[in-house]
PDB file of C-alpha atoms and ligand atoms in Angstrom:
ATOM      1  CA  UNK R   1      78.025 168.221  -3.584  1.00 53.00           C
ATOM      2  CA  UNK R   2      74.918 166.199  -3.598  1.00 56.00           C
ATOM      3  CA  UNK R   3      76.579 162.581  -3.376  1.00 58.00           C
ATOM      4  CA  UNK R   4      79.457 163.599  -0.214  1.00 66.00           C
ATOM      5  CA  UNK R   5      76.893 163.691   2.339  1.00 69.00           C
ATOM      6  CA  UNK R   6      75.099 160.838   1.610  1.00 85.00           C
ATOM      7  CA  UNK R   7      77.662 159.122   1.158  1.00 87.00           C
ATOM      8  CA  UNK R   8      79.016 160.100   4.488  1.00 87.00           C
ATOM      9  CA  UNK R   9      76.196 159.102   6.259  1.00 89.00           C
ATOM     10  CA  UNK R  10      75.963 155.743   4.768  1.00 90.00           C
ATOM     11  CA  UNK R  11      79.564 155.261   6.684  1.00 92.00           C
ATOM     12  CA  UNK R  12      78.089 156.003   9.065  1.00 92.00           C
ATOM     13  CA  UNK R  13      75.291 153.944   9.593  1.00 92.00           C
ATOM     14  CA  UNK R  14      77.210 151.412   8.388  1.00 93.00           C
ATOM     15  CA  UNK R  15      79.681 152.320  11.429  1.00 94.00           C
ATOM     16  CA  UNK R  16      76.482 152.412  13.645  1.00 94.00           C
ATOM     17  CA  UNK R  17      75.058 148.990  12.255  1.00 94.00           C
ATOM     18  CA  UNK R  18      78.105 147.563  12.827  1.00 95.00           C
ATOM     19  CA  UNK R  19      78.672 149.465  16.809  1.00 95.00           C
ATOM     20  CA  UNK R  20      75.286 147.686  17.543  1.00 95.00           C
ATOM     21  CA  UNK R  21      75.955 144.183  16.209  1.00 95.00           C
ATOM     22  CA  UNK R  22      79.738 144.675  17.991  1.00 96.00           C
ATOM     23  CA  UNK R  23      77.741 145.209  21.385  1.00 95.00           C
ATOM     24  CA  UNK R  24      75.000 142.507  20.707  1.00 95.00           C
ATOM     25  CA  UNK R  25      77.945 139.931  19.866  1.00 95.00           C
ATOM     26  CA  UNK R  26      79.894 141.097  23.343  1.00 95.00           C
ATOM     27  CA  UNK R  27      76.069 140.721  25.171  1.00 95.00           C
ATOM     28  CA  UNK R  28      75.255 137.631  23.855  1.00 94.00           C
ATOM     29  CA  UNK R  29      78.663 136.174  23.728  1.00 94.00           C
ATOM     30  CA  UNK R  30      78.991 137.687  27.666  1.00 92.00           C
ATOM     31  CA  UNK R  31      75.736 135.785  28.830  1.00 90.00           C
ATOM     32  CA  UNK R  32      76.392 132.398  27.185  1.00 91.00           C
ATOM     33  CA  UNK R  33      79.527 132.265  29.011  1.00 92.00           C
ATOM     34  CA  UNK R  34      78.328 133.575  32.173  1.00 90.00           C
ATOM     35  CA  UNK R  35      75.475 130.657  31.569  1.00 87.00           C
ATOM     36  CA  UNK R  36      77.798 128.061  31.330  1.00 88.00           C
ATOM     37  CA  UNK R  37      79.606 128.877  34.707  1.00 86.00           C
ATOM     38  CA  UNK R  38      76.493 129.123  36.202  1.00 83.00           C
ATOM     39  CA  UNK R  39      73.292 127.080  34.611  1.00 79.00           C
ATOM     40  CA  UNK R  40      70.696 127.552  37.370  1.00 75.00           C
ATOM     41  CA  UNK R  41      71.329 131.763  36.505  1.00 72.00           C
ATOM     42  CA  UNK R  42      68.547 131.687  34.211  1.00 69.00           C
ATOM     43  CA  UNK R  43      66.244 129.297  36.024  1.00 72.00           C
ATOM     44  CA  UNK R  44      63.369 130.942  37.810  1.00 70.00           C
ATOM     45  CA  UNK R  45      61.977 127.576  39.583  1.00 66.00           C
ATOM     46  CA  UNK R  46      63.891 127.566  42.919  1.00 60.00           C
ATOM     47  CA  UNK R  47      65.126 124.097  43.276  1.00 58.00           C
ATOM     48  CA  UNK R  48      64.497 123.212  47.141  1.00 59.00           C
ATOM     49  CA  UNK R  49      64.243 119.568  46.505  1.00 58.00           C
ATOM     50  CA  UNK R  50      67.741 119.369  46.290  1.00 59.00           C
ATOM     51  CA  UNK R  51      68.519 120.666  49.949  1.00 58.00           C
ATOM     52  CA  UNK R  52      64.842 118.371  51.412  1.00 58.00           C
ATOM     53  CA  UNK R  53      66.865 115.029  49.946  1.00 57.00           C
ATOM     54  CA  UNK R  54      70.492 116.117  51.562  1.00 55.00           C
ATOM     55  CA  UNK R  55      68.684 116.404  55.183  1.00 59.00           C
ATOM     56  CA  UNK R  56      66.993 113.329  54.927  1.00 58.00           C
ATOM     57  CA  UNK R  57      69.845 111.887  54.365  1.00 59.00           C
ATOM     58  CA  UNK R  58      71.894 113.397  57.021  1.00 62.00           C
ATOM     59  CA  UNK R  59      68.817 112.472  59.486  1.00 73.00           C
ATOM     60  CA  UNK R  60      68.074 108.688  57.903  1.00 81.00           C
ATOM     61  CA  UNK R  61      70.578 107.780  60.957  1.00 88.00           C
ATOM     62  CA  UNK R  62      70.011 109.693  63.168  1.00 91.00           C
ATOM     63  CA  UNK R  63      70.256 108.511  66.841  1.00 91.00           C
ATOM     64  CA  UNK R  64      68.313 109.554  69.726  1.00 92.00           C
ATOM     65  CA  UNK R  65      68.541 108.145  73.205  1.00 92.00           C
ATOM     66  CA  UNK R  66      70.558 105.324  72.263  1.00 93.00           C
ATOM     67  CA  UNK R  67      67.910 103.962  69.399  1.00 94.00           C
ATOM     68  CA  UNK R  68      69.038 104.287  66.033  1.00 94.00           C
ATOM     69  CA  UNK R  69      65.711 106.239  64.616  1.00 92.00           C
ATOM     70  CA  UNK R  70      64.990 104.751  61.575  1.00 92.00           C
ATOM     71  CA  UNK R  71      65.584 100.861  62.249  1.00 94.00           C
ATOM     72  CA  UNK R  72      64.342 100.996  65.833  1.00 94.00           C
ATOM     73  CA  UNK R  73      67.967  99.198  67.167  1.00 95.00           C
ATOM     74  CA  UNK R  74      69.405  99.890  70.474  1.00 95.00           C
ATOM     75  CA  UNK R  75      72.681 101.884  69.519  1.00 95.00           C
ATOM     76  CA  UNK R  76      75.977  99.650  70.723  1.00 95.00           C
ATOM     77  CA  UNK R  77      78.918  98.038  69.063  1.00 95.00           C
ATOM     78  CA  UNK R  78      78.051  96.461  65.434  1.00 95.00           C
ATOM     79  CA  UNK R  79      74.916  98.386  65.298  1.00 96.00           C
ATOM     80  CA  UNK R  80      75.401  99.953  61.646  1.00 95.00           C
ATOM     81  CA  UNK R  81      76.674  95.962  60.528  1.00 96.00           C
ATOM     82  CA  UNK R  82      73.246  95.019  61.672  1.00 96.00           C
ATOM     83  CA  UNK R  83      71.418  97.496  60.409  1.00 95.00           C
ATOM     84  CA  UNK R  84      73.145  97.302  56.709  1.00 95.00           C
ATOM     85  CA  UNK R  85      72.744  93.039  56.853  1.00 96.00           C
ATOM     86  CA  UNK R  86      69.256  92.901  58.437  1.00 96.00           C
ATOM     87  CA  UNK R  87      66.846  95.277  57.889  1.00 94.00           C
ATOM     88  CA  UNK R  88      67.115  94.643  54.393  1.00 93.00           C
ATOM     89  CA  UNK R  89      64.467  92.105  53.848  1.00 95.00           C
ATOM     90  CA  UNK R  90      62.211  92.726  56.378  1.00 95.00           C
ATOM     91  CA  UNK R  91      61.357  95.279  59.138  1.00 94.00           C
ATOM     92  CA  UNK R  92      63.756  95.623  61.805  1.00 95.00           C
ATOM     93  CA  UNK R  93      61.010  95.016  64.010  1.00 94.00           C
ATOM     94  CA  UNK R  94      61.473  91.363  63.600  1.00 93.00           C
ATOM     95  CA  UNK R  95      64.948  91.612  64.941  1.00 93.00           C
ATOM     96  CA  UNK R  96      63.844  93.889  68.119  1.00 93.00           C
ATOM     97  CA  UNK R  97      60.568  91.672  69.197  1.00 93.00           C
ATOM     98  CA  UNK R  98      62.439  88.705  69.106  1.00 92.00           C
ATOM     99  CA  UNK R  99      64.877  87.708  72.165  1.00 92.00           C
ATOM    100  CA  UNK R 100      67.431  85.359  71.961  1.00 93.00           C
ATOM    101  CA  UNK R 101      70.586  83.462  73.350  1.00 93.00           C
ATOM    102  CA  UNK R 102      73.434  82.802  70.875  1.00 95.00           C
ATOM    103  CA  UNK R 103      72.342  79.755  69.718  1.00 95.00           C
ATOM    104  CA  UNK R 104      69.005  81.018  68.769  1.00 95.00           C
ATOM    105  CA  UNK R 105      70.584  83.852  67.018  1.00 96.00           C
ATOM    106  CA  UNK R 106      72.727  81.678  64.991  1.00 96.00           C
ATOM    107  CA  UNK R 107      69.861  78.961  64.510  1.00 96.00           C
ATOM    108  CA  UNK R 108      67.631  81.969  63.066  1.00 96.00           C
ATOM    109  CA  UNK R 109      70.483  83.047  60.568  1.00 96.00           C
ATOM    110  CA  UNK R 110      71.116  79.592  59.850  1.00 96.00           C
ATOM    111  CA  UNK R 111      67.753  78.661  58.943  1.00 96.00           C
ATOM    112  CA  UNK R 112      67.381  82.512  56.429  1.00 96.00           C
ATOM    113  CA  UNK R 113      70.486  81.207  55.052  1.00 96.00           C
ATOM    114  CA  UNK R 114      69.509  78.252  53.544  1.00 96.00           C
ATOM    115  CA  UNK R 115      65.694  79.125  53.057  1.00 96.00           C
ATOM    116  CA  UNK R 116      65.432  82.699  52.228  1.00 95.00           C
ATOM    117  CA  UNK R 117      68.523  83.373  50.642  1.00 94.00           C
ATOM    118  CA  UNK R 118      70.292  85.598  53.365  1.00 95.00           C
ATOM    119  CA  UNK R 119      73.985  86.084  52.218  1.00 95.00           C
ATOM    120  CA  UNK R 120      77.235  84.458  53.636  1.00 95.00           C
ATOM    121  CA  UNK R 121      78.068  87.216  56.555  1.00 95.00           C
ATOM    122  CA  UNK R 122      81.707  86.450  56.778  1.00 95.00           C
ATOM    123  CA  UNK R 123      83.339  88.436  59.358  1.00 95.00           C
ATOM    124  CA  UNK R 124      79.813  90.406  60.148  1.00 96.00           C
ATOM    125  CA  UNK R 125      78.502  87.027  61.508  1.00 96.00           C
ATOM    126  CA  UNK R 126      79.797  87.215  65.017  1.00 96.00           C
ATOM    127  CA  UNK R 127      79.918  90.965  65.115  1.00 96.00           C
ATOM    128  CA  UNK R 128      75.925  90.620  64.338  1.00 97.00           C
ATOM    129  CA  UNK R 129      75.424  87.613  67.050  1.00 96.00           C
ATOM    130  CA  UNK R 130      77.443  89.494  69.527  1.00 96.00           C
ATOM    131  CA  UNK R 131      75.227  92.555  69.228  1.00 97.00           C
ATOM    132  CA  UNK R 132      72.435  90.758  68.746  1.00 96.00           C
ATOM    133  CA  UNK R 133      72.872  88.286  72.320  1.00 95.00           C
ATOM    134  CA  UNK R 134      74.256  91.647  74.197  1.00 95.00           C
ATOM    135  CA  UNK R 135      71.005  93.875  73.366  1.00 95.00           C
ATOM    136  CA  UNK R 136      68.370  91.087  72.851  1.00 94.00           C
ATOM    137  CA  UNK R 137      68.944  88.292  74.967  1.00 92.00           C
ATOM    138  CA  UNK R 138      66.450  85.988  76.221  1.00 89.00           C
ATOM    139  CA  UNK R 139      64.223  87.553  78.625  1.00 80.00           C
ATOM    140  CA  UNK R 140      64.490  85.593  82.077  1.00 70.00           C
ATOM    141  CA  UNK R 141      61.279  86.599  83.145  1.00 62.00           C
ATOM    142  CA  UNK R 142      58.314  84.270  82.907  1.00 61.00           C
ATOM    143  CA  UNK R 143      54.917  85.528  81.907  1.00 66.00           C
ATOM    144  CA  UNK R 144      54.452  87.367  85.033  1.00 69.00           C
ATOM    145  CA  UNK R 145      56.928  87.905  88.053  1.00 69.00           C
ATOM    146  CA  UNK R 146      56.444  86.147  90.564  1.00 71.00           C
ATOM    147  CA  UNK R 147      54.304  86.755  93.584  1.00 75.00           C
ATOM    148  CA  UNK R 148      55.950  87.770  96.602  1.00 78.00           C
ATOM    149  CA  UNK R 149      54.452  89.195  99.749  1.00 80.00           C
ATOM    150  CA  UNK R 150      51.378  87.313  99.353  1.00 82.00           C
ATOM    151  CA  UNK R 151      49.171  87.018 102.451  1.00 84.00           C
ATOM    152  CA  UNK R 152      47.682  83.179 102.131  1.00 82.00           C
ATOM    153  CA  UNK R 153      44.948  82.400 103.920  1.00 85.00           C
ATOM    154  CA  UNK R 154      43.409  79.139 105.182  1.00 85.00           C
ATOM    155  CA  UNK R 155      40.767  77.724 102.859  1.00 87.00           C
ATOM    156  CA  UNK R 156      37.862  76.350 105.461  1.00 83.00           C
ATOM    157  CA  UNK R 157      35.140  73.771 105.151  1.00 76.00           C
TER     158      UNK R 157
HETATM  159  C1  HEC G   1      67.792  87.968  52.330  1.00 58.73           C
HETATM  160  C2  HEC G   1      66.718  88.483  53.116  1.00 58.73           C
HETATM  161  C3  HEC G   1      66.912  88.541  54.614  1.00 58.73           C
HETATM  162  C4  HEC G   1      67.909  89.166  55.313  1.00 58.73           C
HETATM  163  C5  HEC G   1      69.038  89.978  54.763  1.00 58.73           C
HETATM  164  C6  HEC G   1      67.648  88.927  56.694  1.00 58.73           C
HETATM  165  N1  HEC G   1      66.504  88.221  56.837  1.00 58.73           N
HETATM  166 FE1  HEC G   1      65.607  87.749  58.584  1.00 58.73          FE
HETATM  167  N2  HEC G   1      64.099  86.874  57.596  1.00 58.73           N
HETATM  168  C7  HEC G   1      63.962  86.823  56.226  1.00 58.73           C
HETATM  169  C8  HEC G   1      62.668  86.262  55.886  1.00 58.73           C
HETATM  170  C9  HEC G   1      62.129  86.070  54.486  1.00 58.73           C
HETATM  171  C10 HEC G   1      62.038  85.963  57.111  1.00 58.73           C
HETATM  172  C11 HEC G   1      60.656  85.419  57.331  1.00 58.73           C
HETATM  173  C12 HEC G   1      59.762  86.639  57.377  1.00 58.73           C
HETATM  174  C13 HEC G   1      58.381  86.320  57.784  1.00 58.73           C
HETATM  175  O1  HEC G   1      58.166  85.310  58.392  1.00 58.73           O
HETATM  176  O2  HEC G   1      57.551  87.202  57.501  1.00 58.73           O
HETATM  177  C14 HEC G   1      62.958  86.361  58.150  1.00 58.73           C
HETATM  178  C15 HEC G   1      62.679  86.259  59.502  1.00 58.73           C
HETATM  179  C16 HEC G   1      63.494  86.705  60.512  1.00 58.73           C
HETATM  180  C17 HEC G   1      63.211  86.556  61.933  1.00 58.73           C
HETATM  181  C18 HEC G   1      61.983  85.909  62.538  1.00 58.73           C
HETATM  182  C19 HEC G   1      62.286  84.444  62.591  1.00 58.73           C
HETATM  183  C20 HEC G   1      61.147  83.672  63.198  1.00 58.73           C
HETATM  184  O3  HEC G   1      61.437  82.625  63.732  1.00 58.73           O
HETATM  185  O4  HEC G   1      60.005  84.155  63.084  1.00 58.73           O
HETATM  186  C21 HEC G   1      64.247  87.119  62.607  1.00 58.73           C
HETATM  187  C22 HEC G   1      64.414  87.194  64.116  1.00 58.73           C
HETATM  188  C23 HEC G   1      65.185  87.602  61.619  1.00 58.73           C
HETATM  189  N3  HEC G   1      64.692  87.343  60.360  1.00 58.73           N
HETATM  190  C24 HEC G   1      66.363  88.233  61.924  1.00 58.73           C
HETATM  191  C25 HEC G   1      67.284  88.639  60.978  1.00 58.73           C
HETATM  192  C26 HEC G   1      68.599  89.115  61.299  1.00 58.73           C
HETATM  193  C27 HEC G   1      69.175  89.236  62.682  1.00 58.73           C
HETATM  194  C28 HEC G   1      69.199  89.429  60.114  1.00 58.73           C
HETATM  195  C29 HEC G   1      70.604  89.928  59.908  1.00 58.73           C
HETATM  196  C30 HEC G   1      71.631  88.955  60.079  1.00 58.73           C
HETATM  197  C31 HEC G   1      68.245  89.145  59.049  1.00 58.73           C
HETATM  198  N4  HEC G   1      67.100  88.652  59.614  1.00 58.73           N
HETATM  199  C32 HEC G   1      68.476  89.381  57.705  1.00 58.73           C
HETATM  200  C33 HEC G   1      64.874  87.281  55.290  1.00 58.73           C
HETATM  201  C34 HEC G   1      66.017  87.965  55.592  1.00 58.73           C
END
């Protein structure tokens, strides 16, 4: 009568041992799944980088009263063909200060073709030199405008 006891218990911590480890197992094996659907579960850094990148991007072209915000171009047709083939090199400030007919245009390509290794622009070419003539053309105007209702007077001896 002195062994039945004990030896029930032992089943019975046995059965316990074995309850807990069932449970743990389930836990564990519960979580790592979970984990795996969802890594960032267990990460207590909030990532906001992430969502600062997307919205630049969304904003990098932005347009705003007809200027394209980041380049500085008048928004019209071939604007993005423009942007993507010339404000690679060098600010697109060189394109808007400088005015020009076609032939200009086409001489300035020309020459950063064969000096400073500006690629062939196929089709883009006249798309670009037809933007470029239509929203920087030559400005007409001399240094100053000329006078007009000037009151001249005699110069006398
Ligand atoms: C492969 C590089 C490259 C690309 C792409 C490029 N350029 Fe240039 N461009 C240059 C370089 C280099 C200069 C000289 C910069 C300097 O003088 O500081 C230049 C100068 C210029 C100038 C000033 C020329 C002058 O006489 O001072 C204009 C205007 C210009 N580029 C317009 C354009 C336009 C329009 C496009 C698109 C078709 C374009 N660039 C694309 C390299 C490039």
């Amino acid at each position: 009568m002195d062994k039945e006891p004990s030896f029930n218990s032992q089943v019975k911590n046995i059965y316990h041992l074995l309850m807990v480890l069932f449970l743990l197992f389930i836990i564990s094996g519960g979580s790592l799944i979970y984990y795996a659907n969802n890594p960032e579960a267990f990460s207590f850094k909030k990532e906001t980088s992430n969502l600062v990148a997307v919205s630049l991007e969304e904003d990098s072209d932005r347009i705003e009263n007809g200027i394209h915000i980041r380049t500085g171009l008048i928004e019209a047709e071939g604007l993005m063909t423009v942007v993507n083939n010339c404000t690679n090199c060098h600010s697109a400030k060189l394109v808007t200060q400088n005015r020009m007919d076609a032939d200009g245009w086409n001489t300035t390509i020309k020459w950063m073709q064969e000096t400073q290794n500006l690629w062939d622009l196929g089709g883009n070419h006249e798309i670009i030199v037809n933007y470029l003539v239509t929203n920087y053309p030559p400005v007409k105007k001399g240094r100053r405008m000329i006078l007009t209702n000037v009151e001249w007077y005699e110069l006398e001896e």
